[in-house]
Amino acid sequence: QVQLVESGGGLVQPGGSLRLSCKVSGLTLYYYTIAWFRQAPGKEREGVSCIRHYDDPTYYADSVKGRFTISKDNDKKTIYLQMDDMEPDDQAVYYCAAESTAWMNAEYTAEYGGNCLTSNEYKYWGQGTQVTVSS
């Protein structure tokens, strides 16, 4: 069965860095779109970053562009979110999510691939890891 487990959350100061990991099992990561979402208390869930399976294109919310980097290791079945120059607004519970996109060809990915930060598009979710940004 499919399982996603996040790790790497913790306390970081503004301007600091943190790397989150999401280890998946029960699926072939190569054929899945993976995304990171976050949710702060009293706020809506926000799409942070996603990576499509076809040639591994990456996409980011405007709020984290230039600061966060998503990557994956298909052999280790792990997705990473490197967070640099962190800000207080980055404080949230971070979730990874997965959805099969084996059907998605190169043309579709090029035209619509960036539309991958909508939470209802994902079937599988991890339990989340807390990220606290405080001085």
PDB file of C-alpha atoms in Angstrom:
ATOM      1  CA  GLN A   1       0.000   0.000   0.000  1.00  0.00           C
ATOM      2  CA  VAL A   2       1.049   3.573  -0.592  1.00  0.00           C
ATOM      3  CA  GLN A   3       2.680   5.463   2.239  1.00  0.00           C
ATOM      4  CA  LEU A   4       4.317   8.886   2.399  1.00  0.00           C
ATOM      5  CA  VAL A   5       6.361   9.904   5.435  1.00  0.00           C
ATOM      6  CA  GLU A   6       7.717  13.416   5.910  1.00  0.00           C
ATOM      7  CA  SER A   7      10.684  14.271   8.081  1.00  0.00           C
ATOM      8  CA  GLY A   8      13.136  17.089   8.680  1.00  0.00           C
ATOM      9  CA  GLY A   9      10.883  19.667  10.253  1.00  0.00           C
ATOM     10  CA  GLY A  10      11.931  21.659  13.267  1.00  0.00           C
ATOM     11  CA  LEU A  11      12.886  25.076  14.537  1.00  0.00           C
ATOM     12  CA  VAL A  12      14.797  27.482  12.325  1.00  0.00           C
ATOM     13  CA  GLN A  13      15.612  31.173  12.607  1.00  0.00           C
ATOM     14  CA  PRO A  14      14.560  33.698   9.971  1.00  0.00           C
ATOM     15  CA  GLY A  15      17.146  33.632   7.220  1.00  0.00           C
ATOM     16  CA  GLY A  16      18.106  30.077   8.064  1.00  0.00           C
ATOM     17  CA  SER A  17      17.708  26.845   6.121  1.00  0.00           C
ATOM     18  CA  LEU A  18      15.953  23.539   6.534  1.00  0.00           C
ATOM     19  CA  ARG A  19      15.608  20.472   4.329  1.00  0.00           C
ATOM     20  CA  LEU A  20      12.478  18.358   4.378  1.00  0.00           C
ATOM     21  CA  SER A  21      12.296  14.784   3.141  1.00  0.00           C
ATOM     22  CA  CYS A  22       9.359  12.684   1.991  1.00  0.00           C
ATOM     23  CA  LYS A  23       9.988   8.975   1.695  1.00  0.00           C
ATOM     24  CA  VAL A  24       7.411   7.065  -0.336  1.00  0.00           C
ATOM     25  CA  SER A  25       6.620   3.379  -0.522  1.00  0.00           C
ATOM     26  CA  GLY A  26       4.132   1.263  -2.402  1.00  0.00           C
ATOM     27  CA  LEU A  27       4.513   3.128  -5.685  1.00  0.00           C
ATOM     28  CA  THR A  28       6.962   3.695  -8.490  1.00  0.00           C
ATOM     29  CA  LEU A  29       8.018   7.271  -7.893  1.00  0.00           C
ATOM     30  CA  TYR A  30       9.139   7.801 -11.474  1.00  0.00           C
ATOM     31  CA  TYR A  31       5.525   7.911 -12.711  1.00  0.00           C
ATOM     32  CA  TYR A  32       4.132  10.255 -10.062  1.00  0.00           C
ATOM     33  CA  THR A  33       3.750  13.972  -9.666  1.00  0.00           C
ATOM     34  CA  ILE A  34       4.875  14.978  -6.179  1.00  0.00           C
ATOM     35  CA  ALA A  35       4.017  18.203  -4.400  1.00  0.00           C
ATOM     36  CA  TRP A  36       4.709  19.970  -1.145  1.00  0.00           C
ATOM     37  CA  PHE A  37       1.881  21.790   0.582  1.00  0.00           C
ATOM     38  CA  ARG A  38       1.795  23.714   3.826  1.00  0.00           C
ATOM     39  CA  GLN A  39      -0.860  24.866   6.229  1.00  0.00           C
ATOM     40  CA  ALA A  40      -0.582  27.323   9.081  1.00  0.00           C
ATOM     41  CA  PRO A  41      -3.187  27.535  11.873  1.00  0.00           C
ATOM     42  CA  GLY A  42      -6.257  29.394  10.698  1.00  0.00           C
ATOM     43  CA  LYS A  43      -5.060  29.547   7.104  1.00  0.00           C
ATOM     44  CA  GLU A  44      -5.893  27.636   3.958  1.00  0.00           C
ATOM     45  CA  ARG A  45      -3.658  24.890   2.680  1.00  0.00           C
ATOM     46  CA  GLU A  46      -1.144  26.352   0.260  1.00  0.00           C
ATOM     47  CA  GLY A  47       0.669  24.669  -2.576  1.00  0.00           C
ATOM     48  CA  VAL A  48       4.392  25.300  -2.225  1.00  0.00           C
ATOM     49  CA  SER A  49       6.149  23.360  -4.951  1.00  0.00           C
ATOM     50  CA  CYS A  50       5.634  20.413  -7.265  1.00  0.00           C
ATOM     51  CA  ILE A  51       7.605  18.253  -9.646  1.00  0.00           C
ATOM     52  CA  ARG A  52       6.170  16.415 -12.637  1.00  0.00           C
ATOM     53  CA  HIS A  53       7.393  12.982 -13.644  1.00  0.00           C
ATOM     54  CA  TYR A  54       8.091  13.797 -17.293  1.00  0.00           C
ATOM     55  CA  ASP A  55      11.651  15.145 -17.402  1.00  0.00           C
ATOM     56  CA  ASP A  56      11.255  16.344 -13.794  1.00  0.00           C
ATOM     57  CA  PRO A  57      10.106  19.934 -14.398  1.00  0.00           C
ATOM     58  CA  THR A  58       9.636  21.897 -11.195  1.00  0.00           C
ATOM     59  CA  TYR A  59       7.169  24.606 -10.220  1.00  0.00           C
ATOM     60  CA  TYR A  60       6.925  26.962  -7.279  1.00  0.00           C
ATOM     61  CA  ALA A  61       4.505  29.283  -5.594  1.00  0.00           C
ATOM     62  CA  ASP A  62       5.486  32.919  -6.029  1.00  0.00           C
ATOM     63  CA  SER A  63       6.016  33.234  -2.297  1.00  0.00           C
ATOM     64  CA  VAL A  64       8.917  30.756  -2.297  1.00  0.00           C
ATOM     65  CA  LYS A  65      10.524  31.247  -5.708  1.00  0.00           C
ATOM     66  CA  GLY A  66      14.239  31.723  -5.405  1.00  0.00           C
ATOM     67  CA  ARG A  67      14.270  30.416  -1.837  1.00  0.00           C
ATOM     68  CA  PHE A  68      12.950  26.827  -2.005  1.00  0.00           C
ATOM     69  CA  THR A  69      14.097  23.966  -4.214  1.00  0.00           C
ATOM     70  CA  ILE A  70      12.247  20.710  -4.824  1.00  0.00           C
ATOM     71  CA  SER A  71      14.054  17.594  -5.981  1.00  0.00           C
ATOM     72  CA  LYS A  72      13.649  13.842  -5.957  1.00  0.00           C
ATOM     73  CA  ASP A  73      15.664  10.664  -5.973  1.00  0.00           C
ATOM     74  CA  ASN A  74      13.736   7.911  -7.721  1.00  0.00           C
ATOM     75  CA  ASP A  75      16.099   5.184  -6.529  1.00  0.00           C
ATOM     76  CA  LYS A  76      15.832   6.240  -2.893  1.00  0.00           C
ATOM     77  CA  LYS A  77      12.108   6.908  -3.366  1.00  0.00           C
ATOM     78  CA  THR A  78      12.518  10.226  -1.620  1.00  0.00           C
ATOM     79  CA  ILE A  79      11.466  13.795  -2.401  1.00  0.00           C
ATOM     80  CA  TYR A  80      13.217  16.784  -0.873  1.00  0.00           C
ATOM     81  CA  LEU A  81      12.336  20.383  -0.220  1.00  0.00           C
ATOM     82  CA  GLN A  82      15.348  22.565   0.442  1.00  0.00           C
ATOM     83  CA  MET A  83      14.220  25.746   2.170  1.00  0.00           C
ATOM     84  CA  ASP A  84      16.657  28.650   2.287  1.00  0.00           C
ATOM     85  CA  ASP A  85      16.357  32.232   3.502  1.00  0.00           C
ATOM     86  CA  MET A  86      13.327  31.274   5.514  1.00  0.00           C
ATOM     87  CA  GLU A  87      10.755  33.814   6.606  1.00  0.00           C
ATOM     88  CA  PRO A  88       8.258  33.863   9.478  1.00  0.00           C
ATOM     89  CA  ASP A  89       5.422  33.270   7.000  1.00  0.00           C
ATOM     90  CA  ASP A  90       7.020  29.935   6.127  1.00  0.00           C
ATOM     91  CA  GLN A  91       5.982  28.556   9.506  1.00  0.00           C
ATOM     92  CA  ALA A  92       3.430  25.793   8.915  1.00  0.00           C
ATOM     93  CA  VAL A  93       2.881  22.069   8.844  1.00  0.00           C
ATOM     94  CA  TYR A  94       4.358  20.802   5.597  1.00  0.00           C
ATOM     95  CA  TYR A  95       2.816  17.887   3.732  1.00  0.00           C
ATOM     96  CA  CYS A  96       3.951  15.917   0.734  1.00  0.00           C
ATOM     97  CA  ALA A  97       1.420  14.537  -1.710  1.00  0.00           C
ATOM     98  CA  ALA A  98       1.525  12.188  -4.685  1.00  0.00           C
ATOM     99  CA  GLU A  99      -0.639  11.518  -7.702  1.00  0.00           C
ATOM    100  CA  SER A 100      -0.103   9.148 -10.598  1.00  0.00           C
ATOM    101  CA  THR A 101       0.615  11.045 -13.811  1.00  0.00           C
ATOM    102  CA  ALA A 102       1.930   8.251 -15.993  1.00  0.00           C
ATOM    103  CA  TRP A 103      -0.597   9.308 -18.626  1.00  0.00           C
ATOM    104  CA  MET A 104       0.842  12.809 -18.880  1.00  0.00           C
ATOM    105  CA  ASN A 105       2.885  13.165 -22.049  1.00  0.00           C
ATOM    106  CA  ALA A 106       5.496  15.749 -22.980  1.00  0.00           C
ATOM    107  CA  GLU A 107       3.063  18.093 -24.735  1.00  0.00           C
ATOM    108  CA  TYR A 108       0.599  18.157 -21.873  1.00  0.00           C
ATOM    109  CA  THR A 109       3.374  18.682 -19.354  1.00  0.00           C
ATOM    110  CA  ALA A 110       4.762  21.621 -21.323  1.00  0.00           C
ATOM    111  CA  GLU A 111       1.399  23.361 -21.589  1.00  0.00           C
ATOM    112  CA  TYR A 112      -0.287  22.495 -18.295  1.00  0.00           C
ATOM    113  CA  GLY A 113       2.410  21.032 -16.100  1.00  0.00           C
ATOM    114  CA  GLY A 114       2.623  24.105 -13.901  1.00  0.00           C
ATOM    115  CA  ASN A 115      -0.924  23.593 -12.687  1.00  0.00           C
ATOM    116  CA  CYS A 116       0.108  21.141  -9.983  1.00  0.00           C
ATOM    117  CA  LEU A 117      -0.426  23.082  -6.758  1.00  0.00           C
ATOM    118  CA  THR A 118      -4.089  22.238  -6.255  1.00  0.00           C
ATOM    119  CA  SER A 119      -4.591  19.945  -3.289  1.00  0.00           C
ATOM    120  CA  ASN A 120      -7.618  18.093  -4.645  1.00  0.00           C
ATOM    121  CA  GLU A 121      -5.512  16.736  -7.500  1.00  0.00           C
ATOM    122  CA  TYR A 122      -3.579  14.473  -5.148  1.00  0.00           C
ATOM    123  CA  LYS A 123      -4.684  11.110  -3.865  1.00  0.00           C
ATOM    124  CA  TYR A 124      -1.914  10.226  -1.420  1.00  0.00           C
ATOM    125  CA  TRP A 125      -0.759  12.377   1.492  1.00  0.00           C
ATOM    126  CA  GLY A 126       1.727  12.192   4.303  1.00  0.00           C
ATOM    127  CA  GLN A 127       1.023  13.073   7.922  1.00  0.00           C
ATOM    128  CA  GLY A 128       2.987  16.312   7.842  1.00  0.00           C
ATOM    129  CA  THR A 129       6.007  17.743   9.598  1.00  0.00           C
ATOM    130  CA  GLN A 130       6.050  20.937  11.652  1.00  0.00           C
ATOM    131  CA  VAL A 131       8.287  23.811  10.602  1.00  0.00           C
ATOM    132  CA  THR A 132       8.687  26.641  13.074  1.00  0.00           C
ATOM    133  CA  VAL A 133      10.402  29.889  12.080  1.00  0.00           C
ATOM    134  CA  SER A 134      11.262  32.017  15.079  1.00  0.00           C
ATOM    135  CA  SER A 135      14.032  34.232  16.356  1.00  0.00           C
TER     136      SER A 135
END
